[in-house]
Short mmCIF file of C-alpha atoms in Angstrom, two decimals:
data_model
loop_
_atom_site.label_atom_id
_atom_site.label_comp_id
_atom_site.label_asym_id
_atom_site.label_seq_id
_atom_site.Cartn_x
_atom_site.Cartn_y
_atom_site.Cartn_z
CA GLU A 1 58.51 136.05 166.07
CA THR A 2 57.66 132.78 163.83
CA GLY A 3 53.83 133.92 164.19
CA VAL A 4 53.49 130.02 166.18
CA THR A 5 54.36 131.17 169.89
CA GLN A 6 55.80 128.20 172.70
CA THR A 7 55.11 129.05 176.38
CA PRO A 8 57.06 128.38 178.27
CA ARG A 9 60.13 128.37 176.59
CA HIS A 10 62.51 126.52 179.42
CA LEU A 11 60.85 123.86 181.59
CA VAL A 12 62.36 121.27 184.71
CA MET A 13 59.69 118.59 185.55
CA GLY A 14 60.10 115.88 188.30
CA MET A 15 58.86 112.90 187.98
CA THR A 16 56.03 113.07 189.45
CA ASN A 17 54.62 116.06 188.46
CA LYS A 18 52.02 117.75 185.39
CA LYS A 19 52.52 120.16 183.50
CA SER A 20 51.09 121.94 179.48
CA LEU A 21 53.16 123.04 177.34
CA LYS A 22 51.20 125.96 175.24
CA CYS A 23 51.22 126.42 171.53
CA GLU A 24 49.42 129.35 169.93
CA GLN A 25 49.41 129.82 165.79
CA HIS A 26 48.33 133.71 164.61
CA LEU A 27 49.06 132.47 160.88
CA GLY A 28 44.92 131.18 160.27
CA HIS A 29 46.60 128.32 159.76
CA ASN A 30 44.32 125.01 160.30
CA ALA A 31 46.30 122.45 161.14
CA MET A 32 49.03 122.26 164.16
CA TYR A 33 51.71 120.19 164.86
CA TRP A 34 54.18 118.52 168.08
CA TYR A 35 57.46 117.23 167.18
CA LYS A 36 60.08 116.36 169.92
CA GLN A 37 63.63 117.18 168.90
CA SER A 38 66.20 115.01 170.61
CA ALA A 39 69.75 115.72 169.97
CA LYS A 40 71.04 113.34 167.41
CA LYS A 41 67.90 112.37 166.03
CA PRO A 42 65.68 113.28 163.67
CA LEU A 43 62.61 115.66 164.21
CA GLU A 44 59.76 113.19 165.81
CA LEU A 45 55.68 113.94 165.18
CA MET A 46 54.47 113.03 167.56
CA PHE A 47 50.50 114.30 166.85
CA VAL A 48 48.86 116.08 164.43
CA TYR A 49 45.63 118.67 164.62
CA ASN A 50 43.43 119.62 161.13
CA PHE A 51 40.42 121.70 162.02
CA LYS A 52 41.04 120.61 166.01
CA GLU A 53 40.51 117.14 165.20
CA GLN A 54 43.27 114.86 165.66
CA THR A 55 44.28 112.67 162.12
CA GLU A 56 47.83 111.61 163.82
CA ASN A 57 49.18 109.84 167.29
CA ASN A 58 52.39 107.95 166.07
CA SER A 59 52.74 105.93 168.68
CA VAL A 60 52.65 108.29 172.01
CA PRO A 61 53.22 106.55 175.58
CA SER A 62 49.85 108.18 176.95
CA ARG A 63 52.20 110.25 179.73
CA PHE A 64 52.11 112.56 176.70
CA SER A 65 48.13 114.20 175.69
CA PRO A 66 47.58 116.87 173.43
CA GLU A 67 44.89 119.11 173.58
CA CYS A 68 43.69 120.55 170.68
CA PRO A 69 39.98 123.54 171.56
CA ASN A 70 40.83 125.66 168.31
CA SER A 71 42.35 126.21 165.45
CA SER A 72 44.65 128.41 166.69
CA HIS A 73 45.68 126.36 169.96
CA LEU A 74 47.03 123.12 170.82
CA PHE A 75 48.30 122.57 174.09
CA LEU A 76 50.87 119.15 175.43
CA HIS A 77 49.69 118.63 178.31
CA LEU A 78 52.98 116.41 180.76
CA HIS A 79 52.77 113.16 183.40
CA THR A 80 54.96 110.98 185.18
CA LEU A 81 57.32 111.74 182.76
CA GLN A 82 60.83 109.78 182.13
CA PRO A 83 64.22 111.40 181.99
CA GLU A 84 64.39 110.38 178.75
CA ASP A 85 61.65 112.76 177.71
CA SER A 86 63.92 115.42 178.25
CA ALA A 87 64.22 117.29 174.84
CA LEU A 88 63.33 120.53 172.37
CA TYR A 89 59.45 120.64 172.26
CA LEU A 90 58.39 121.85 169.09
CA CYS A 91 54.58 123.20 168.06
CA ALA A 92 54.16 124.11 163.97
CA SER A 93 51.15 124.75 162.25
CA SER A 94 50.91 124.50 157.53
CA GLN A 95 47.76 125.12 156.33
CA ASP A 96 44.76 122.37 155.75
CA LEU A 97 46.07 119.41 155.08
CA ARG A 98 42.99 118.53 153.08
CA THR A 99 43.14 120.08 150.29
CA GLY A 100 45.98 118.82 149.05
CA ARG A 101 48.08 120.97 148.35
CA HIS A 102 52.28 120.62 150.41
CA TYR A 103 52.87 123.63 151.90
CA GLY A 104 55.86 124.66 153.97
CA TYR A 105 56.17 124.30 157.95
CA THR A 106 55.34 127.47 160.04
CA PHE A 107 57.68 125.95 163.55
CA GLY A 108 57.25 128.05 167.04
CA SER A 109 60.66 128.32 168.83
CA GLY A 110 60.11 125.11 171.36
CA THR A 111 59.71 124.65 174.77
CA ARG A 112 63.69 122.72 176.46
CA LEU A 113 62.42 120.30 178.46
CA THR A 114 64.14 119.07 181.61
CA VAL A 115 62.93 116.10 183.66
CA VAL A 116 64.50 114.90 186.29
CA GLY B 1 57.88 103.01 157.03
CA GLN B 2 59.24 106.18 155.46
CA GLN B 3 62.28 107.27 155.70
CA VAL B 4 64.44 109.73 154.75
CA MET B 5 68.08 110.02 154.90
CA GLN B 6 70.68 112.70 155.16
CA ILE B 7 74.27 112.87 154.54
CA PRO B 8 76.66 114.40 155.67
CA GLN B 9 75.32 113.84 159.27
CA TYR B 10 78.42 117.28 159.58
CA GLN B 11 80.66 119.13 157.40
CA HIS B 12 82.93 121.33 158.31
CA VAL B 13 84.10 124.17 155.59
CA GLN B 14 85.46 127.26 154.86
CA GLU B 15 84.71 129.96 154.54
CA GLY B 16 84.28 130.67 151.10
CA GLU B 17 83.66 126.98 149.59
CA ASP B 18 81.12 125.20 148.32
CA PHE B 19 78.58 122.48 150.61
CA THR B 20 76.00 120.14 149.53
CA THR B 21 73.86 117.92 152.01
CA TYR B 22 71.92 114.92 149.93
CA CYS B 23 68.85 113.68 151.05
CA ASN B 24 67.18 109.90 149.58
CA SER B 25 64.18 108.26 150.60
CA SER B 26 62.85 105.13 151.04
CA THR B 27 59.54 105.80 148.59
CA THR B 28 58.03 107.74 146.02
CA LEU B 29 57.15 111.64 147.94
CA SER B 30 54.89 113.93 146.51
CA ASN B 31 56.81 116.91 147.73
CA ILE B 32 60.35 117.75 149.32
CA GLN B 33 60.95 120.80 152.00
CA TRP B 34 63.97 122.11 153.48
CA TYR B 35 64.28 123.81 156.32
CA LYS B 36 66.62 125.77 158.01
CA GLN B 37 67.67 125.71 161.61
CA ARG B 38 69.90 128.14 163.77
CA PRO B 39 71.93 127.25 166.38
CA GLY B 40 69.65 127.17 169.73
CA GLY B 41 66.75 127.97 166.85
CA HIS B 42 64.33 126.26 165.73
CA PRO B 43 63.71 125.17 161.87
CA VAL B 44 62.75 127.90 159.60
CA PHE B 45 60.87 126.65 155.77
CA LEU B 46 63.02 127.89 153.25
CA ILE B 47 61.53 126.05 150.13
CA GLN B 48 59.60 123.19 148.77
CA LEU B 49 60.38 121.32 145.24
CA VAL B 50 57.31 119.52 144.25
CA LYS B 51 57.65 118.12 140.24
CA SER B 52 60.10 115.71 139.11
CA GLY B 53 63.57 117.40 138.21
CA GLU B 54 62.62 120.17 139.88
CA VAL B 55 65.92 123.34 140.50
CA LYS B 56 65.08 125.95 142.41
CA LYS B 57 67.10 128.55 143.41
CA GLN B 58 67.58 130.83 146.59
CA LYS B 59 70.48 133.61 145.55
CA ARG B 60 74.07 130.99 147.55
CA LEU B 61 71.50 128.06 147.28
CA THR B 62 70.16 125.77 145.00
CA PHE B 63 67.67 123.19 144.84
CA GLN B 64 67.58 119.69 143.29
CA PHE B 65 64.29 117.19 143.96
CA GLY B 66 65.19 113.92 141.37
CA GLU B 67 63.81 112.83 138.96
CA ALA B 68 62.61 109.74 139.93
CA LYS B 69 61.41 111.95 143.44
CA LYS B 70 63.37 110.30 145.18
CA ASN B 71 66.04 112.36 146.21
CA SER B 72 67.08 116.13 147.12
CA SER B 73 69.82 118.52 147.71
CA LEU B 74 70.99 120.96 149.03
CA HIS B 75 74.00 123.29 147.21
CA ILE B 76 75.29 126.28 148.88
CA THR B 77 77.84 128.03 146.63
CA ALA B 78 80.69 130.63 148.42
CA THR B 79 79.39 129.91 152.06
CA GLN B 80 78.99 132.46 155.07
CA THR B 81 79.56 132.65 158.40
CA THR B 82 75.47 133.07 158.54
CA ASP B 83 75.17 129.86 156.80
CA VAL B 84 76.05 128.30 160.09
CA GLY B 85 73.34 125.76 160.90
CA THR B 86 71.71 122.68 160.83
CA TYR B 87 69.64 121.80 157.28
CA PHE B 88 67.23 119.75 157.16
CA CYS B 89 65.68 117.85 153.96
CA ALA B 90 61.62 116.39 154.92
CA GLY B 91 59.87 114.73 152.38
CA GLN B 92 55.58 114.05 151.96
CA SER B 93 54.71 110.76 150.46
CA SER B 94 52.47 110.59 147.72
CA GLY B 95 49.89 108.66 149.86
CA SER B 96 46.77 110.12 151.68
CA ALA B 97 48.58 110.94 154.80
CA ARG B 98 50.07 114.29 154.35
CA GLN B 99 52.52 113.73 157.00
CA LEU B 100 56.33 115.90 156.65
CA THR B 101 59.27 112.91 158.06
CA PHE B 102 62.57 114.63 158.10
CA GLY B 103 65.95 113.74 158.00
CA SER B 104 68.08 113.55 160.62
CA GLY B 105 69.98 117.28 159.09
CA THR B 106 72.94 118.11 158.13
CA GLN B 107 75.25 120.59 160.51
CA LEU B 108 77.14 123.22 158.85
CA THR B 109 80.23 124.82 160.33
CA VAL B 110 81.41 127.94 158.34
CA LEU B 111 85.10 128.11 159.74
CA PRO B 112 85.72 131.91 159.15
#
């Protein structure tokens, strides 16, 4: 266990379904991230939350909707996805972004999403 | 926007041979981080370099940060089968945005 737990590990959903991915961290971090990892592409940053506030939305389509109720939990709500959205979705956390210091990210094991 | 290029994309080596991956940023970085992702796994933080010209070692792994803080390298001496995986560099810009920009990774295969 990395200290960042993602559920479910695998998800198959139809294009008309609504599902949610969950991420929980037990490291006392205040920043949380969603990344998308597709085959043969670099890790793509989707959303950043620092102290529950969204600080970054990297032009992500509205069919992806993040939610951060507290510094330990992060959700990614999915609806009307496309087959090209199939990928590994990784959650990560790090220390407070406001300090100006730099910290390594701790990643969860990811959710392997397949859209059919 | 900031871009981080990483080469080579793939590298096959015989066990015992050395391996190097290179990372170049289009902009000056405040720091660079390196991650390793085993097959079927998730990225795991290895190290962070902050100072110009910095060199850090972790056993058989040597990490360097260029003088201009725009490039970096990871060198593995005498590879072992446990080194198999994809190595990513990730650069953090000097501006107010502190997000990491990941390189595309180098997938290392070690042949026994």
